[in-house]
PDB file of C-alpha atoms in Angstrom:
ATOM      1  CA  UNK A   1       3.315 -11.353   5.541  1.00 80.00           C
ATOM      2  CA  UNK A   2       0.429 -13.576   4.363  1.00 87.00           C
ATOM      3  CA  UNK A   3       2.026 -16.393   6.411  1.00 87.00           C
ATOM      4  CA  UNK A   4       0.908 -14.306   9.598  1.00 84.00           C
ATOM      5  CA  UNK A   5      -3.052 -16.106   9.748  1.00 86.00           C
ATOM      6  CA  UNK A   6      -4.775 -12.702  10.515  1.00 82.00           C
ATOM      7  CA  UNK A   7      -3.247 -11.600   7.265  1.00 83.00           C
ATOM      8  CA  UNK A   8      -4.190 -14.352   5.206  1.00 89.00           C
ATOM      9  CA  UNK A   9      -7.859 -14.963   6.129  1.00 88.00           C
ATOM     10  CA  UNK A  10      -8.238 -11.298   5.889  1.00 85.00           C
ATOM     11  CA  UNK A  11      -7.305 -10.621   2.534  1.00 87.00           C
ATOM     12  CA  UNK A  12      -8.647 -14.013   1.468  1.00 91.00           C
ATOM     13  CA  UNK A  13     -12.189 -12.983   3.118  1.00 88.00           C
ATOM     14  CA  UNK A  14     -11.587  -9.615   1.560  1.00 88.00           C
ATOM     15  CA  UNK A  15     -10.711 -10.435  -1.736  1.00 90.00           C
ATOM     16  CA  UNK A  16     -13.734 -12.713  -1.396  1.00 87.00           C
ATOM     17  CA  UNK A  17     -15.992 -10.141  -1.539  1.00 85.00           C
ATOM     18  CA  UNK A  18     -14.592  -7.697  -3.896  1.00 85.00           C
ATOM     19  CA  UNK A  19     -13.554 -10.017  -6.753  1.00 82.00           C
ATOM     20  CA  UNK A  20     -16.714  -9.513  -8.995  1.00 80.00           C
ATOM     21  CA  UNK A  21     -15.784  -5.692  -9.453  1.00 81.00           C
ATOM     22  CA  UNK A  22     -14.269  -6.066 -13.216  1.00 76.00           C
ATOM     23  CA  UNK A  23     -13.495  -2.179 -13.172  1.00 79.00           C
ATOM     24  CA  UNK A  24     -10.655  -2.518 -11.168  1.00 82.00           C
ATOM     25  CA  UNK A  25      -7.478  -4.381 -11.255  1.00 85.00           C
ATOM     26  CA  UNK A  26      -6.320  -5.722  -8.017  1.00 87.00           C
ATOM     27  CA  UNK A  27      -2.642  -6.442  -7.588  1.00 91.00           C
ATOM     28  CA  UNK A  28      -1.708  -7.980  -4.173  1.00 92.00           C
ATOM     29  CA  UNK A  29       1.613  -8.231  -3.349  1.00 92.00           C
ATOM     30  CA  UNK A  30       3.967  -9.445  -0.197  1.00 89.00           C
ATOM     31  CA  UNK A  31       5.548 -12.370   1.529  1.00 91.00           C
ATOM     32  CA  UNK A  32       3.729 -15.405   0.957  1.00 92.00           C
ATOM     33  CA  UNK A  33       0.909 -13.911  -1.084  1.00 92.00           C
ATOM     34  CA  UNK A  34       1.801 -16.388  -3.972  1.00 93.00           C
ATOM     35  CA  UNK A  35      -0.355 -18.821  -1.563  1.00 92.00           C
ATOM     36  CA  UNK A  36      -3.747 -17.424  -3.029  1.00 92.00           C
ATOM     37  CA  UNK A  37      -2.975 -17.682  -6.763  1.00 90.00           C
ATOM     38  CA  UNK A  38      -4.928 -21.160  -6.617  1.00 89.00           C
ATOM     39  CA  UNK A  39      -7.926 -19.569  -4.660  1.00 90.00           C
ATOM     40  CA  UNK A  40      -8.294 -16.384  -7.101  1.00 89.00           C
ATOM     41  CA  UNK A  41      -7.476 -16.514 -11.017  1.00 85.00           C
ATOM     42  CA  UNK A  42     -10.090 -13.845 -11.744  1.00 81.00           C
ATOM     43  CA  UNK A  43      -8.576 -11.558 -14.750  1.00 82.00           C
ATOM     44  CA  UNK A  44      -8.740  -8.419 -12.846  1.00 86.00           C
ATOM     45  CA  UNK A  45      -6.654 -10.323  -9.528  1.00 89.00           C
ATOM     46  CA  UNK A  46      -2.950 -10.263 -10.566  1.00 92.00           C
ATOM     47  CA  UNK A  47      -1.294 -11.848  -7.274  1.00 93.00           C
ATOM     48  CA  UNK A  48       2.238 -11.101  -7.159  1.00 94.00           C
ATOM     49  CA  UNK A  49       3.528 -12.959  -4.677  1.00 94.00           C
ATOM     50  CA  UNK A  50       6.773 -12.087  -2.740  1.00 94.00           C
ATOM     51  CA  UNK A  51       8.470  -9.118  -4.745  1.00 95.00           C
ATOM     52  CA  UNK A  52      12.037  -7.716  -4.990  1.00 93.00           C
ATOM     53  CA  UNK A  53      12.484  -4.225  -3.589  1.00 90.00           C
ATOM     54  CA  UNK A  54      12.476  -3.474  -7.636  1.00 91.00           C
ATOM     55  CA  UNK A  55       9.377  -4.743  -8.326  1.00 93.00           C
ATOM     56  CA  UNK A  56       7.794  -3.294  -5.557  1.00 90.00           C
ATOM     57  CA  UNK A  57       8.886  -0.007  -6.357  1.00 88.00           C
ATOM     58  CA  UNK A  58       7.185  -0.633 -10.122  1.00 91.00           C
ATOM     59  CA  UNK A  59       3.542  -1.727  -8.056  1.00 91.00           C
ATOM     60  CA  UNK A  60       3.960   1.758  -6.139  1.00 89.00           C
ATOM     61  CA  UNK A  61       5.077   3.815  -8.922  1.00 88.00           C
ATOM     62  CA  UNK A  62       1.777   2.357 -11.140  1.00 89.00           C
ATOM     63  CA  UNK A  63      -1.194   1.978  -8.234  1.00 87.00           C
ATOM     64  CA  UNK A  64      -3.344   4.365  -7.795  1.00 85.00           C
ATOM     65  CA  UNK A  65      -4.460   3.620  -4.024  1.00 88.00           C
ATOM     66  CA  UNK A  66      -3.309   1.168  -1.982  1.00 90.00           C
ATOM     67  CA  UNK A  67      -5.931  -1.663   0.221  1.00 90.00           C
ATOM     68  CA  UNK A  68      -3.973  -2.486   3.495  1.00 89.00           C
ATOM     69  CA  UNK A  69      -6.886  -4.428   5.389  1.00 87.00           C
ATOM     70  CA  UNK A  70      -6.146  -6.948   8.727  1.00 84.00           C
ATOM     71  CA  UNK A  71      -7.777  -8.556  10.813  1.00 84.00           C
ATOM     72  CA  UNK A  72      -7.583  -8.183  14.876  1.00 83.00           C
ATOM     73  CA  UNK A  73      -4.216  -9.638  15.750  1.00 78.00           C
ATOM     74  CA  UNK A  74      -1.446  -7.960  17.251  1.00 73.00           C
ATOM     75  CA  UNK A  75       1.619  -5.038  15.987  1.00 68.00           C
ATOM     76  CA  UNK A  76       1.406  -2.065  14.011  1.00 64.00           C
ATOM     77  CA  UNK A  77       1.408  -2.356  10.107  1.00 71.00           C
ATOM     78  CA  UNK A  78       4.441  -0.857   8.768  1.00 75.00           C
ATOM     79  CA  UNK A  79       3.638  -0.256   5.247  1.00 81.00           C
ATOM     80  CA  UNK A  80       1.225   2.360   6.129  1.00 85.00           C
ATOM     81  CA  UNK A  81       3.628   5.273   6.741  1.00 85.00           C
ATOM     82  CA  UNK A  82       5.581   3.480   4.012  1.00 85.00           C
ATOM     83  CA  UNK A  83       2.742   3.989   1.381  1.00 88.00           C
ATOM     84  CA  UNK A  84       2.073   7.688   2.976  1.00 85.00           C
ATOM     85  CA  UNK A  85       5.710   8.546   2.624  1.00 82.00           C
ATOM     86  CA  UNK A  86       5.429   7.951  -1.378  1.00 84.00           C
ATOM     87  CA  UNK A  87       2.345   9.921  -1.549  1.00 84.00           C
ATOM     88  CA  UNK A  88      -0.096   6.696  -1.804  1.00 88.00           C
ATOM     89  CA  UNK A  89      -3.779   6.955  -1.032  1.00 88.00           C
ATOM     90  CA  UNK A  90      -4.681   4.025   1.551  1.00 90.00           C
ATOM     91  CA  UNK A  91      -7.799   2.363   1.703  1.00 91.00           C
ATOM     92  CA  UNK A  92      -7.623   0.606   4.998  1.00 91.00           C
ATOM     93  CA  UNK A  93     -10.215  -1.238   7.614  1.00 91.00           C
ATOM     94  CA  UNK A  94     -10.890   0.043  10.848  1.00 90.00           C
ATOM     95  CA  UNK A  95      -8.366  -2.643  12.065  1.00 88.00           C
ATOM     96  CA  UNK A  96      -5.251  -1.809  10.278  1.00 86.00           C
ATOM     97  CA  UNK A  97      -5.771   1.736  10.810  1.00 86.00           C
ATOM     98  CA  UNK A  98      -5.608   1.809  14.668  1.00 85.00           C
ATOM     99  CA  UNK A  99      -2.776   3.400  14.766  1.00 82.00           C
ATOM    100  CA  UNK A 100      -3.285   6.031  11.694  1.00 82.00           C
ATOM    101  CA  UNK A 101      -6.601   7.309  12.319  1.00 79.00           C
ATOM    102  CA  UNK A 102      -5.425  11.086  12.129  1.00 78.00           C
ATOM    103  CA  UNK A 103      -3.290  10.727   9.811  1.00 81.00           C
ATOM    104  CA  UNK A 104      -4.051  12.597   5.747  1.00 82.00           C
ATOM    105  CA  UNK A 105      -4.253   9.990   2.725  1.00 85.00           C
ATOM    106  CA  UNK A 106      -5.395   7.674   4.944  1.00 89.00           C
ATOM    107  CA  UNK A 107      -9.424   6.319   4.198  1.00 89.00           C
ATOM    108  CA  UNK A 108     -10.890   4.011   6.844  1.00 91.00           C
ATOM    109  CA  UNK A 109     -13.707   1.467   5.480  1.00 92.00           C
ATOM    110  CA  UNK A 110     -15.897  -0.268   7.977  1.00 92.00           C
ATOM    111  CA  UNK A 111     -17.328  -2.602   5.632  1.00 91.00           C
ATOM    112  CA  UNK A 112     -17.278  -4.140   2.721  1.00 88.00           C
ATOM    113  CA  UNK A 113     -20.170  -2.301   1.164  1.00 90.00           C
ATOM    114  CA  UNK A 114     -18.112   1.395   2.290  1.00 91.00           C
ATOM    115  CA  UNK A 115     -15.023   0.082   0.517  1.00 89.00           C
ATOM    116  CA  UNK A 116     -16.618  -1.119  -2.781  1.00 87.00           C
ATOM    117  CA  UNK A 117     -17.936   2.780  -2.332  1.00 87.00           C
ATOM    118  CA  UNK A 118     -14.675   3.949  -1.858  1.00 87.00           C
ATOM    119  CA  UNK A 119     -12.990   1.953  -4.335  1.00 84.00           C
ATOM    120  CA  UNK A 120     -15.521   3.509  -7.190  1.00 82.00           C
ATOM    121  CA  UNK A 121     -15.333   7.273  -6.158  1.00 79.00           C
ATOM    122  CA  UNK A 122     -13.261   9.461  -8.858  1.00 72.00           C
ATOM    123  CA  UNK A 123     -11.447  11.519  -6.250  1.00 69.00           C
ATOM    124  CA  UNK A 124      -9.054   9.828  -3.872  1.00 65.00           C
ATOM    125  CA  UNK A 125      -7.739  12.218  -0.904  1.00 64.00           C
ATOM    126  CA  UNK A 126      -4.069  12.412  -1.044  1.00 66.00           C
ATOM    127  CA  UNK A 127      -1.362  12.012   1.444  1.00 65.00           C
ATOM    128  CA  UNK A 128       0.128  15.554   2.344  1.00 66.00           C
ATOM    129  CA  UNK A 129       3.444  15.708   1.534  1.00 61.00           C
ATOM    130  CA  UNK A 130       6.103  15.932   4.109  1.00 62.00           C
ATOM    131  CA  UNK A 131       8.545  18.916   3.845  1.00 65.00           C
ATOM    132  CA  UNK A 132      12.389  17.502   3.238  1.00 64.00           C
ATOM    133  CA  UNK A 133      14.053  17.246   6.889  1.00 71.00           C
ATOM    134  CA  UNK A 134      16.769  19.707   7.341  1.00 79.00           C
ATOM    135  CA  UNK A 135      19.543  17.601   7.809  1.00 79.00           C
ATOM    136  CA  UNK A 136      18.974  15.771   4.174  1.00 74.00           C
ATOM    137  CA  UNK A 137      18.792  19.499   3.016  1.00 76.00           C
ATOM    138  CA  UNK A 138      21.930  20.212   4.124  1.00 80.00           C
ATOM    139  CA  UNK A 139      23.040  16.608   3.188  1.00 80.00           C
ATOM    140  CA  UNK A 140      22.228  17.358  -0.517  1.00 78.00           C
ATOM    141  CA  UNK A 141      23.522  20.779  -0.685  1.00 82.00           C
ATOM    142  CA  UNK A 142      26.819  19.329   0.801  1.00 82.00           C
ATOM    143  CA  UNK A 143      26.848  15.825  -2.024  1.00 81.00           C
ATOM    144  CA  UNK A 144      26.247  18.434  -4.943  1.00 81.00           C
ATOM    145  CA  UNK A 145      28.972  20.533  -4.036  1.00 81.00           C
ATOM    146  CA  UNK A 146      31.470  18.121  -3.460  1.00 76.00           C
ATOM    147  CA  UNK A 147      30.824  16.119  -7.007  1.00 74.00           C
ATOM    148  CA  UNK A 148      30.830  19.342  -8.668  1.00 61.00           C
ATOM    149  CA  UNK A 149      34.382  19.864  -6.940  1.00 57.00           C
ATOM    150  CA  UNK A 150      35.466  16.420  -8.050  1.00 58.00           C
ATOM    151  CA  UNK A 151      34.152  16.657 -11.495  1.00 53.00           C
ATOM    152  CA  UNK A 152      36.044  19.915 -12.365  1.00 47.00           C
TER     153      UNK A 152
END
């Protein structure tokens, strides 16, 4: 939430420092974030503010990497495994990723010079993909049969 201080002055400070890069779009997104549409109305910054589950859903389905970037303050970010989970390449500071550093998909910037590098690189490392839990396996296999049972 960007009503959490560590997440506002980070992104703020962030966003800062990458705004003059007019080859990318930047969408930011999340609870509160409709606080910095005063501070940035560069072209290429769409803030979003807080989003539906819908409309979140659209920003995944369209990005092609996701920034998650914090500064030191305390808990684990929970839209990391979120964004690994639908296959998202993260771009993330040495401070969000604490708790991801081994994780694939996942590319830790130190600085802002390393993630302007990252952000212009034509390949982005993907997340692996997990392999479907058995239980939802069996869970599937067990919904198809019984609407095929109901719809004959």
């Amino acid at each position: 939430t960007f009503y959490n201080a560590p997440t506002y002055n980070g992104y703020t400070g962030l966003i800062n420092q990458i705004k003059q890069l007019n080859n990318i779009e930047i969408n930011v997104a999340g609870s509160g974030s409709e606080q910095l549409r005063k501070i940035f109305p560069q072209e290429n910054i769409k803030i979003w503010g807080t989003v539906s589950t819908a409309q979140l859903h659209e920003l995944l389905i369209t990005c092609h990497q996701a920034l998650v970037h914090q500064e030191p303050t305390s808990g684990a970010l929970t839209r990391i495994p979120e964004l690994l989970l639908a296959g998202i390449p993260i771009l993330a500071n040495t401070v969000a990723a604490r708790s991801y550093y081994d994780l694939n998909g996942i590319t830790i910037y130190h600085d802002t010079d390393q993630l302007i590098e990252l952000i212009n690189m034509e390949s982005k490392p993907m997340p692996c993909l997990l392999p479907q839990p058995i239980e939802e396996a069996y869970f599937t296999k067990y919904i198809i049969a019984h609407t095929r049972n109901n719809l004959i």
